[in-house]
mmCIF file of C-alpha atoms in Angstrom:
data_model
loop_
_atom_site.group_PDB
_atom_site.id
_atom_site.type_symbol
_atom_site.label_atom_id
_atom_site.label_comp_id
_atom_site.label_asym_id
_atom_site.label_seq_id
_atom_site.Cartn_x
_atom_site.Cartn_y
_atom_site.Cartn_z
ATOM 1 C CA SER A 1 -50.505 -0.358 -76.687
ATOM 2 C CA SER A 2 -52.196 -2.885 -74.669
ATOM 3 C CA GLY A 3 -53.739 0.296 -72.436
ATOM 4 C CA ALA A 4 -50.590 -1.622 -69.451
ATOM 5 C CA ARG A 5 -49.398 1.110 -66.491
ATOM 6 C CA SER A 6 -45.507 1.014 -66.334
ATOM 7 C CA PRO A 7 -44.158 -0.581 -62.709
ATOM 8 C CA VAL A 8 -44.436 3.213 -61.477
ATOM 9 C CA GLU A 9 -48.418 3.835 -62.557
ATOM 10 C CA GLN A 10 -48.833 1.521 -60.357
ATOM 11 C CA LEU A 11 -47.583 2.671 -56.764
ATOM 12 C CA PRO A 12 -50.104 3.937 -54.474
ATOM 13 C CA SER A 13 -50.784 7.729 -54.749
ATOM 14 C CA ALA A 14 -49.882 8.866 -51.886
ATOM 15 C CA VAL A 15 -52.355 10.196 -49.359
ATOM 16 C CA ARG A 16 -50.950 12.748 -48.740
ATOM 17 C CA ALA A 17 -47.878 15.179 -49.251
ATOM 18 C CA ALA A 18 -45.142 13.269 -46.585
ATOM 19 C CA HIS A 19 -41.864 13.758 -46.362
ATOM 20 C CA ILE A 20 -39.699 11.340 -46.593
ATOM 21 C CA LEU A 21 -35.829 11.487 -46.170
ATOM 22 C CA VAL A 22 -33.546 8.557 -49.189
ATOM 23 C CA VAL A 23 -29.877 8.768 -47.183
ATOM 24 C CA ASP A 24 -28.251 6.651 -50.135
ATOM 25 C CA ASP A 25 -23.833 6.659 -50.469
ATOM 26 C CA GLU A 26 -25.031 5.897 -54.194
ATOM 27 C CA PRO A 27 -25.979 9.265 -55.484
ATOM 28 C CA SER A 28 -27.619 7.040 -58.669
ATOM 29 C CA ILE A 29 -29.537 5.700 -56.319
ATOM 30 C CA ALA A 30 -30.981 8.079 -54.544
ATOM 31 C CA GLN A 31 -31.861 9.982 -57.475
ATOM 32 C CA CYS A 32 -33.635 6.958 -58.680
ATOM 33 C CA THR A 33 -35.478 6.256 -56.246
ATOM 34 C CA ALA A 34 -36.663 10.061 -55.307
ATOM 35 C CA GLU A 35 -38.084 10.418 -58.355
ATOM 36 C CA MET A 36 -39.851 6.931 -57.980
ATOM 37 C CA LEU A 37 -40.925 8.813 -54.960
ATOM 38 C CA GLU A 38 -41.748 11.757 -56.542
ATOM 39 C CA LEU A 39 -43.684 10.496 -58.951
ATOM 40 C CA ALA A 40 -46.045 9.056 -56.684
ATOM 41 C CA GLY A 41 -47.308 12.495 -55.291
ATOM 42 C CA PHE A 42 -44.332 12.188 -52.234
ATOM 43 C CA THR A 43 -42.095 15.122 -50.889
ATOM 44 C CA VAL A 44 -38.956 13.788 -51.581
ATOM 45 C CA GLU A 45 -35.422 15.035 -49.636
ATOM 46 C CA VAL A 46 -31.661 13.366 -51.256
ATOM 47 C CA GLU A 47 -28.608 13.234 -48.361
ATOM 48 C CA THR A 48 -25.904 10.541 -49.939
ATOM 49 C CA ASP A 49 -23.490 11.634 -46.700
ATOM 50 C CA SER A 50 -25.178 9.444 -42.956
ATOM 51 C CA LEU A 51 -23.256 11.648 -40.734
ATOM 52 C CA LYS A 52 -25.112 15.533 -43.062
ATOM 53 C CA ALA A 53 -28.531 13.214 -42.474
ATOM 54 C CA GLU A 54 -28.386 12.266 -39.478
ATOM 55 C CA ALA A 55 -27.227 15.840 -38.547
ATOM 56 C CA ARG A 56 -31.207 16.567 -40.693
ATOM 57 C CA LEU A 57 -32.674 13.777 -38.390
ATOM 58 C CA ARG A 58 -31.412 15.407 -35.574
ATOM 59 C CA GLU A 59 -32.211 19.120 -35.744
ATOM 60 C CA THR A 60 -35.572 18.043 -37.145
ATOM 61 C CA PRO A 61 -37.099 15.083 -36.745
ATOM 62 C CA TYR A 62 -40.770 15.723 -37.142
ATOM 63 C CA ASP A 63 -40.900 16.643 -40.274
ATOM 64 C CA ILE A 64 -39.793 13.489 -42.062
ATOM 65 C CA ASP A 65 -42.361 10.970 -41.719
ATOM 66 C CA MET A 66 -40.226 8.469 -43.296
ATOM 67 C CA LEU A 67 -36.195 7.050 -44.114
ATOM 68 C CA ILE A 68 -35.704 5.235 -46.541
ATOM 69 C CA THR A 69 -32.101 4.158 -46.565
ATOM 70 C CA ASP A 70 -29.583 1.131 -47.728
#
Protein backbone atom coordinates (compact mmCIF):
# COMPACT_ATOMS: atom_id res chain seq x y z
CA SER A 1 0.00 0.00 0.00
CA SER A 2 1.26 3.48 -0.84
CA GLY A 3 -0.22 4.94 2.33
CA ALA A 4 -2.85 6.90 0.41
CA ARG A 5 -5.82 7.88 2.54
CA SER A 6 -9.39 7.15 1.51
CA PRO A 7 -11.59 10.10 0.46
CA VAL A 8 -13.44 9.90 3.79
CA GLU A 9 -10.19 10.09 5.75
CA GLN A 10 -9.28 13.22 3.78
CA LEU A 11 -12.40 15.09 4.93
CA PRO A 12 -11.60 17.89 7.36
CA SER A 13 -12.39 17.07 10.97
CA ALA A 14 -15.13 19.07 12.61
CA VAL A 15 -13.75 22.02 14.54
CA ARG A 16 -16.54 21.53 17.05
CA ALA A 17 -19.35 19.05 17.29
CA ALA A 18 -21.58 20.77 14.73
CA HIS A 19 -25.07 19.28 14.53
CA ILE A 20 -26.20 18.55 10.97
CA LEU A 21 -29.66 17.54 9.79
CA VAL A 22 -29.54 15.41 6.63
CA VAL A 23 -32.84 15.26 4.74
CA ASP A 24 -33.25 12.92 1.78
CA ASP A 25 -36.26 10.88 0.72
CA GLU A 26 -33.90 8.04 -0.27
CA PRO A 27 -32.96 6.31 3.02
CA SER A 28 -29.76 4.74 1.68
CA ILE A 29 -28.44 8.10 0.44
CA ALA A 30 -29.38 9.82 3.69
CA GLN A 31 -27.63 7.14 5.75
CA CYS A 32 -24.49 7.13 3.59
CA THR A 33 -24.24 10.93 3.84
CA ALA A 34 -24.75 10.76 7.60
CA GLU A 35 -22.05 8.10 8.04
CA MET A 36 -19.48 10.15 6.12
CA LEU A 37 -20.26 13.24 8.19
CA GLU A 38 -20.07 11.26 11.45
CA LEU A 39 -16.66 9.92 10.43
CA ALA A 40 -15.55 13.55 10.03
CA GLY A 41 -16.65 14.25 13.61
CA PHE A 42 -20.08 15.82 13.17
CA THR A 43 -23.25 15.00 15.09
CA VAL A 44 -25.86 13.99 12.52
CA GLU A 45 -29.62 13.53 12.46
CA VAL A 46 -31.32 11.88 9.49
CA GLU A 47 -34.85 12.52 8.28
CA THR A 48 -36.43 10.98 5.19
CA ASP A 49 -39.72 12.87 5.43
CA SER A 50 -39.50 16.53 4.45
CA LEU A 51 -42.56 17.53 6.50
CA LYS A 52 -41.07 15.92 9.61
CA ALA A 53 -37.77 17.66 8.92
CA GLU A 54 -39.54 21.01 8.62
CA ALA A 55 -41.38 20.39 11.90
CA ARG A 56 -38.08 19.43 13.55
CA LEU A 57 -36.47 22.69 12.42
CA ARG A 58 -39.44 24.76 13.58
CA GLU A 59 -39.47 23.11 17.04
CA THR A 60 -35.83 23.76 17.90
CA PRO A 61 -34.13 25.67 15.07
CA TYR A 62 -31.06 26.59 17.08
CA ASP A 63 -30.14 22.94 17.75
CA ILE A 64 -29.21 22.47 14.08
CA ASP A 65 -26.08 24.14 12.70
CA MET A 66 -26.47 22.96 9.11
CA LEU A 67 -29.10 21.43 6.86
CA ILE A 68 -28.14 19.16 3.97
CA THR A 69 -30.94 18.18 1.60
CA ASP A 70 -31.50 17.13 -1.98
